[in-house]
mmCIF file of C-alpha atoms in Angstrom:
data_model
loop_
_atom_site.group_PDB
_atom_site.id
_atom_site.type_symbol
_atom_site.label_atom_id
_atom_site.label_comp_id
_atom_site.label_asym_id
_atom_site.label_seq_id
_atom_site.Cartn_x
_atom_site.Cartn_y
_atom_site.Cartn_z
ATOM 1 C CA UNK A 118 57.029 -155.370 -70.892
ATOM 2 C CA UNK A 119 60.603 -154.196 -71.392
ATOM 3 C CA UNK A 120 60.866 -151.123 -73.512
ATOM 4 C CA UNK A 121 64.008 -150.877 -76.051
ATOM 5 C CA UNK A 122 65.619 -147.345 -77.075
ATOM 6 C CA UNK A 123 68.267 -147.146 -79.569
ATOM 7 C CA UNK A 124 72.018 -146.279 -78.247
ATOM 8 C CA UNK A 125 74.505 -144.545 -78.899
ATOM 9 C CA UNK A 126 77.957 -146.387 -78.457
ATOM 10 C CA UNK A 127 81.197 -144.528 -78.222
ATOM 11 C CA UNK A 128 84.696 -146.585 -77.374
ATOM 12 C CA UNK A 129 88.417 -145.018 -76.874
ATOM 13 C CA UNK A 130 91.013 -147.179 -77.173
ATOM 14 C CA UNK A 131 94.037 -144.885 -77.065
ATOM 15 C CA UNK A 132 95.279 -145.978 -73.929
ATOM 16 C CA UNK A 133 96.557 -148.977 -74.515
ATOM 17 C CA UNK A 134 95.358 -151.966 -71.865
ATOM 18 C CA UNK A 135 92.755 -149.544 -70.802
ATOM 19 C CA UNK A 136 89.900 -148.908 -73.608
ATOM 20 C CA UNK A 137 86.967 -146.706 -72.099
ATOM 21 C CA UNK A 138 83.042 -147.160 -73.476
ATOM 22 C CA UNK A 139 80.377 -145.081 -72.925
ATOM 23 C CA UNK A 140 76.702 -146.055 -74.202
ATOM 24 C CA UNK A 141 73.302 -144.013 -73.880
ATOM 25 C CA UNK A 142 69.793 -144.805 -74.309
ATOM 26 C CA UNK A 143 67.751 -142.114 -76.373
ATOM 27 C CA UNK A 144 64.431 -142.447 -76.937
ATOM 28 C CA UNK A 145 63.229 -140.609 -80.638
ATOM 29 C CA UNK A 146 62.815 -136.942 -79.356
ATOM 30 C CA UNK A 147 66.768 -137.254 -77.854
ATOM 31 C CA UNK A 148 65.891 -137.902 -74.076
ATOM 32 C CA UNK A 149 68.384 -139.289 -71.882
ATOM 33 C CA UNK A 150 67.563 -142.675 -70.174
ATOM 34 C CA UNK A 151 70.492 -144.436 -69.800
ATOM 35 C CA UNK A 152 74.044 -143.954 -69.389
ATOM 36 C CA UNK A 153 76.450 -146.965 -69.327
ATOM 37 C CA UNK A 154 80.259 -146.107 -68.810
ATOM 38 C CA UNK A 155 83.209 -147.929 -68.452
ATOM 39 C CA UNK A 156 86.507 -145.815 -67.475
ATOM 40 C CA UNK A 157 89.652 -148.093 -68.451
ATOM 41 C CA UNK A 158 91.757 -146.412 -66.255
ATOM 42 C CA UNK A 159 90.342 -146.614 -62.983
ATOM 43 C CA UNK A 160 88.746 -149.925 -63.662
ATOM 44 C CA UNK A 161 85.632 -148.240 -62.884
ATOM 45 C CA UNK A 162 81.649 -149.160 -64.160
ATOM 46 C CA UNK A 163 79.358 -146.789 -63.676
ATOM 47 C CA UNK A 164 75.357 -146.998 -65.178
ATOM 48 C CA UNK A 165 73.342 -144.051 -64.368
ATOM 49 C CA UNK A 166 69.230 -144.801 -64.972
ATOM 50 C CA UNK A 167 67.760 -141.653 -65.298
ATOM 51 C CA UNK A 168 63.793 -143.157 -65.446
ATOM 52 C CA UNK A 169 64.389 -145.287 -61.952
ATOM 53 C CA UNK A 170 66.588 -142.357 -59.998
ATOM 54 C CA UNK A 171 69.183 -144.784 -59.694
ATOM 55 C CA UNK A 172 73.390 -144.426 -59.784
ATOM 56 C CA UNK A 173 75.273 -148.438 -60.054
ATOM 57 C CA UNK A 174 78.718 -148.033 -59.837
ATOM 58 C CA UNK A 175 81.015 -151.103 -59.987
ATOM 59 C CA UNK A 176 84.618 -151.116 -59.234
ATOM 60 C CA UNK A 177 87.737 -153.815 -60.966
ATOM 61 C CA UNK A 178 84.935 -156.472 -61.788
ATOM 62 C CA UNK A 179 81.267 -156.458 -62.660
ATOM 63 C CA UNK A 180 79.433 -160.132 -62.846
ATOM 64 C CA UNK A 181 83.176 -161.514 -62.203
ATOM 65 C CA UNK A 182 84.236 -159.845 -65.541
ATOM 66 C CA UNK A 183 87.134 -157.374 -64.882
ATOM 67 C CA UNK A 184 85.941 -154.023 -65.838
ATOM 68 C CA UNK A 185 89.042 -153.738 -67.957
ATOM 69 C CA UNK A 186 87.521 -156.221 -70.693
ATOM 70 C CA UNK A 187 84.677 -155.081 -71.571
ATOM 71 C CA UNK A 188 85.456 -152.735 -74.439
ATOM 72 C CA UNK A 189 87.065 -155.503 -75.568
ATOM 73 C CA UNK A 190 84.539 -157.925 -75.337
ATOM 74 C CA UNK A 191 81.650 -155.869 -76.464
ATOM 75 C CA UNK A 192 83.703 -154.985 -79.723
ATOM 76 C CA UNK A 193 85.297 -158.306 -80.436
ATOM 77 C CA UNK A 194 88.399 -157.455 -80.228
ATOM 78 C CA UNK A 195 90.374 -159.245 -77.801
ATOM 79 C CA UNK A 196 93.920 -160.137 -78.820
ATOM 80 C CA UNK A 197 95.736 -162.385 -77.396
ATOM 81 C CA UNK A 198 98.811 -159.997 -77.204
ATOM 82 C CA UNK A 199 96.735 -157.492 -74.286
ATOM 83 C CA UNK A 200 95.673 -159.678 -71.628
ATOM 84 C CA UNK A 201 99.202 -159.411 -69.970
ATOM 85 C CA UNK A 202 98.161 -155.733 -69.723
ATOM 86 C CA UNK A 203 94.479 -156.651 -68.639
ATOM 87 C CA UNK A 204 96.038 -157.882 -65.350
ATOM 88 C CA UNK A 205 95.760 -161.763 -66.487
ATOM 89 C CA UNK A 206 99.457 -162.017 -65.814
ATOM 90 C CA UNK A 207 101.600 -164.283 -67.638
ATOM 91 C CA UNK A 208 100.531 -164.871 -70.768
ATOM 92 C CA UNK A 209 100.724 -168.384 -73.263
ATOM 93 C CA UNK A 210 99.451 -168.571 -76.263
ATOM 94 C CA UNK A 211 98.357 -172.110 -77.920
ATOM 95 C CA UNK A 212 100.245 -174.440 -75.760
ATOM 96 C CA UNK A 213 97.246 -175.974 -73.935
ATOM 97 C CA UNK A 214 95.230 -176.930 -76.781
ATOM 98 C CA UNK A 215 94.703 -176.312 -80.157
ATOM 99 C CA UNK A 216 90.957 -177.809 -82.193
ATOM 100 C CA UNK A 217 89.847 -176.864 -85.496
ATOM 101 C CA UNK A 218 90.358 -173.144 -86.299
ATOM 102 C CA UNK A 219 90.439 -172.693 -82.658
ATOM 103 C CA UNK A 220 93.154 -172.124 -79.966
ATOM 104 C CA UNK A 221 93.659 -171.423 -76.054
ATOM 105 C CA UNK A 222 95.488 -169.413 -74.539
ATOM 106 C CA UNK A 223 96.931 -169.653 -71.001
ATOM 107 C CA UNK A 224 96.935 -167.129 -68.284
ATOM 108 C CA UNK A 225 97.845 -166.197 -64.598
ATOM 109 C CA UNK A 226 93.799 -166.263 -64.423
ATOM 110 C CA UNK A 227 92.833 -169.341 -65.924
ATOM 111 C CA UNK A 228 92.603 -170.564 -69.380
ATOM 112 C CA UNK A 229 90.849 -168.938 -72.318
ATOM 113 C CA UNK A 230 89.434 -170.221 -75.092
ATOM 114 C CA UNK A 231 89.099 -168.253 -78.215
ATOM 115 C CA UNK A 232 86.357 -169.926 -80.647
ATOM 116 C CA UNK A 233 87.397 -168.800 -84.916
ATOM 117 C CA UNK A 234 84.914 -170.105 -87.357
ATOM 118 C CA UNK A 235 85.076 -169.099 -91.554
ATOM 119 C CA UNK A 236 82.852 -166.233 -92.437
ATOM 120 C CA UNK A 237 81.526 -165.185 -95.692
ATOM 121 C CA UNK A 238 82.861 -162.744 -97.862
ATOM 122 C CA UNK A 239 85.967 -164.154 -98.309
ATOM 123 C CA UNK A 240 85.782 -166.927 -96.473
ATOM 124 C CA UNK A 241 87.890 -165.269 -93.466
ATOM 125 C CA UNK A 242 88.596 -166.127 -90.070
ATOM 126 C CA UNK A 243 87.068 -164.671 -87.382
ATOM 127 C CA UNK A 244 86.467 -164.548 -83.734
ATOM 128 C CA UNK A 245 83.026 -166.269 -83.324
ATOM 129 C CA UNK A 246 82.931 -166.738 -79.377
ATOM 130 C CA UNK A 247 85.080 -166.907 -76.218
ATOM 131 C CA UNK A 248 84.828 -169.559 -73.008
ATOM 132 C CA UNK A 249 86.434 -168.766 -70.077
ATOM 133 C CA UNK A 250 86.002 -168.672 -66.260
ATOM 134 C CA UNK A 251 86.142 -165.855 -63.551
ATOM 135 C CA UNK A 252 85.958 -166.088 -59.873
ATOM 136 C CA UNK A 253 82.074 -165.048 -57.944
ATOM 137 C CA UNK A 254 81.691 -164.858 -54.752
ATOM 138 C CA UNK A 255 84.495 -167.598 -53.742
ATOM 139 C CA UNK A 256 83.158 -169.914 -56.467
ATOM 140 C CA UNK A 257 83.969 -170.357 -60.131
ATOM 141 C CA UNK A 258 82.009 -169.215 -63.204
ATOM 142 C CA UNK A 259 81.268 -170.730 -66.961
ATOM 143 C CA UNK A 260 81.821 -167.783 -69.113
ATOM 144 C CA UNK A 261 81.030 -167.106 -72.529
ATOM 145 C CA UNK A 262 80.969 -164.640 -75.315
ATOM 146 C CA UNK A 263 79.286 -165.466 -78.859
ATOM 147 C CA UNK A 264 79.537 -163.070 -81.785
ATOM 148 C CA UNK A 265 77.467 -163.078 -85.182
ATOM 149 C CA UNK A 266 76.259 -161.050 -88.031
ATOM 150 C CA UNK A 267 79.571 -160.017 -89.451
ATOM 151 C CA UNK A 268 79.752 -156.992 -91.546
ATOM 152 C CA UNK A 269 80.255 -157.251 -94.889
ATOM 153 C CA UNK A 270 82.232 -153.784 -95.000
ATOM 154 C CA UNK A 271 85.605 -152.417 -94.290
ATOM 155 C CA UNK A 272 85.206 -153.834 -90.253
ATOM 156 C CA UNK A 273 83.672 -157.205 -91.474
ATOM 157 C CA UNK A 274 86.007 -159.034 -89.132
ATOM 158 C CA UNK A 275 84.415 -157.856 -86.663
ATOM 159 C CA UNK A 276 80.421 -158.770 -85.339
ATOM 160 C CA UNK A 277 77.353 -156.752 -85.535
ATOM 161 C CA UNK A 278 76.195 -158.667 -82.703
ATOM 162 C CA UNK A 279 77.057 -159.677 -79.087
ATOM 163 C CA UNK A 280 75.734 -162.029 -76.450
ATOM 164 C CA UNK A 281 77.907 -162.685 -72.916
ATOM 165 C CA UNK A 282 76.899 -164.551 -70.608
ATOM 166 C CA UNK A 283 77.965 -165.165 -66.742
ATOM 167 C CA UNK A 284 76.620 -168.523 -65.464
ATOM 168 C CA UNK A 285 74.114 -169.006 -63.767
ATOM 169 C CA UNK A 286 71.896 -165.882 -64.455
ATOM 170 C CA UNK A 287 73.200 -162.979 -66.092
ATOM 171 C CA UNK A 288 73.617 -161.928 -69.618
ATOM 172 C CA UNK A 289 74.269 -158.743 -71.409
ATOM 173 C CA UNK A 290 73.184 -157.991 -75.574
ATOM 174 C CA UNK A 291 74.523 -155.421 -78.047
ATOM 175 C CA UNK A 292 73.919 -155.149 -81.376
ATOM 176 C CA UNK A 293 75.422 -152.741 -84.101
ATOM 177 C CA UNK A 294 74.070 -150.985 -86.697
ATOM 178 C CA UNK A 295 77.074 -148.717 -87.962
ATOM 179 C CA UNK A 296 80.671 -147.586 -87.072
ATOM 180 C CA UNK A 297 82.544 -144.907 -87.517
ATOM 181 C CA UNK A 298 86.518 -145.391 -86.719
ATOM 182 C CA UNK A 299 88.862 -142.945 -85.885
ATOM 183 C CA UNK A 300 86.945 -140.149 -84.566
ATOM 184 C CA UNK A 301 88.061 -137.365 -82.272
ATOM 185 C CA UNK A 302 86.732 -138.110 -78.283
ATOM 186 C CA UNK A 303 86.104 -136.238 -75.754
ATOM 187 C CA UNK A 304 87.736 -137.701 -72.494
ATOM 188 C CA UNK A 305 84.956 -135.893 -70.550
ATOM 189 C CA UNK A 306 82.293 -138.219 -72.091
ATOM 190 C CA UNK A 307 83.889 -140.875 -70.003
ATOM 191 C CA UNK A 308 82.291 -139.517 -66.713
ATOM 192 C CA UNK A 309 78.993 -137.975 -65.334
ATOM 193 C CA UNK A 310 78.798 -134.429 -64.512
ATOM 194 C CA UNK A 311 77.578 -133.222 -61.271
ATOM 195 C CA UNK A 312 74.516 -132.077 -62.614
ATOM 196 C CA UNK A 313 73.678 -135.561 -63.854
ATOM 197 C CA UNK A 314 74.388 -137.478 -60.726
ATOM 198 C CA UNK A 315 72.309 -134.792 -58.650
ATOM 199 C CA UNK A 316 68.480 -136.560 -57.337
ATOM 200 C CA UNK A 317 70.496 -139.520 -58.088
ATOM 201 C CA UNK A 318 70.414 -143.098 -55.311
ATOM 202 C CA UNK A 319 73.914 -144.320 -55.342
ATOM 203 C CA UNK A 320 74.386 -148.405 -55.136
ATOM 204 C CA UNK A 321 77.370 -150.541 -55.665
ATOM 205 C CA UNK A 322 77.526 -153.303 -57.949
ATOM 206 C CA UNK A 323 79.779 -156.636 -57.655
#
């Protein structure tokens, strides 16, 4: 069966367009397993699996998702006002369609549909999902992005949980325990030192 370690999750989102993540897997007694990075800037994916002896790298999109978005999507923090800077292009917001609490917003790309639903305490509104499309391997692709378990904190607009998925067949989790905001980064925890990369089987990713 599939064996779970608990992660830590560090984003930087000082450049703006171009947020950077980095996620490791530690088992209890602190050993590396994992190491999932996203660099903003250079558009660039790179998971490292220490147990398997195996370096995926991914370049501008990953699954059809642009590399770019996935701080945002893994956070839930997408605004509207960035995807011009995401490379969508040409950005509209709420002129396609407008249901409920929720809205669209047209792009270069394609539309996108943000999903807001009330939350408790409050009530507020918050982002609850997103539906979109991206293109894989010549073809379109259903996209979307659900988000629950809202803190009841300081960051309780955004979710504790996160499911995306990229029809047909793949699908990627996160969960949150606790955040800490405005801590100092280290741009070096962005990328993998030679020593970590060494013994390592390089394959790309699309």
């Amino acid at each position: 069966g599939a064996t779970s370690f608990s992660g830590v999750v560090v984003i930087d989102r000082t450049a703006a367009g171009a947020p950077s993540l980095r996620h490791e897997a530690l088992d209890p007694f602190g050993t590396l397993h994992h190491l999932f990075l996203v660099d903003g800037r250079t558009e660039r994916l790179t998971w490292a699996d220490f147990d398997g002896k195996r370096l995926r790298e991914a370049k501008g999109r990953w699954h059809g998702v642009p590399v770019r978005l996935l701080p945002h999507l893994i956070l839930g923090n997408l605004p509207p006002t960035a995807l011009g800077g995401l490379g969508y292009g040409k950005v509209t917001v709420g002129v396609m369609a407008v249901a409920g609490d929720s809205f669209v917003v047209g792009t270069d790309q394609g539309p996108l549909e943000y999903l807001m639903s009330w939350i408790d305490p409050g009530p507020r509104l918050a982002l609850s999902g997103l539906r979109t499309t991206v293109p894989v391997g010549g073809k379109k692709a259903d996209v979307t992005v659900a988000y629950s378990h809202f803190s009841g904190k300081k960051d309780f607009y955004l979710p504790q949980s996160m499911v995306l998925n990229v029809a047909p067949d793949f699908e990627l989790k996160a969960s949150w325990r606790e955040r800490d905001w405005n801590e100092p980064v280290d741009a070096a925890l962005f990328t993998l030192s030679a020593a970590q990369v060494r013994g390592l089987t390089r394959e790309v990713m699309h």
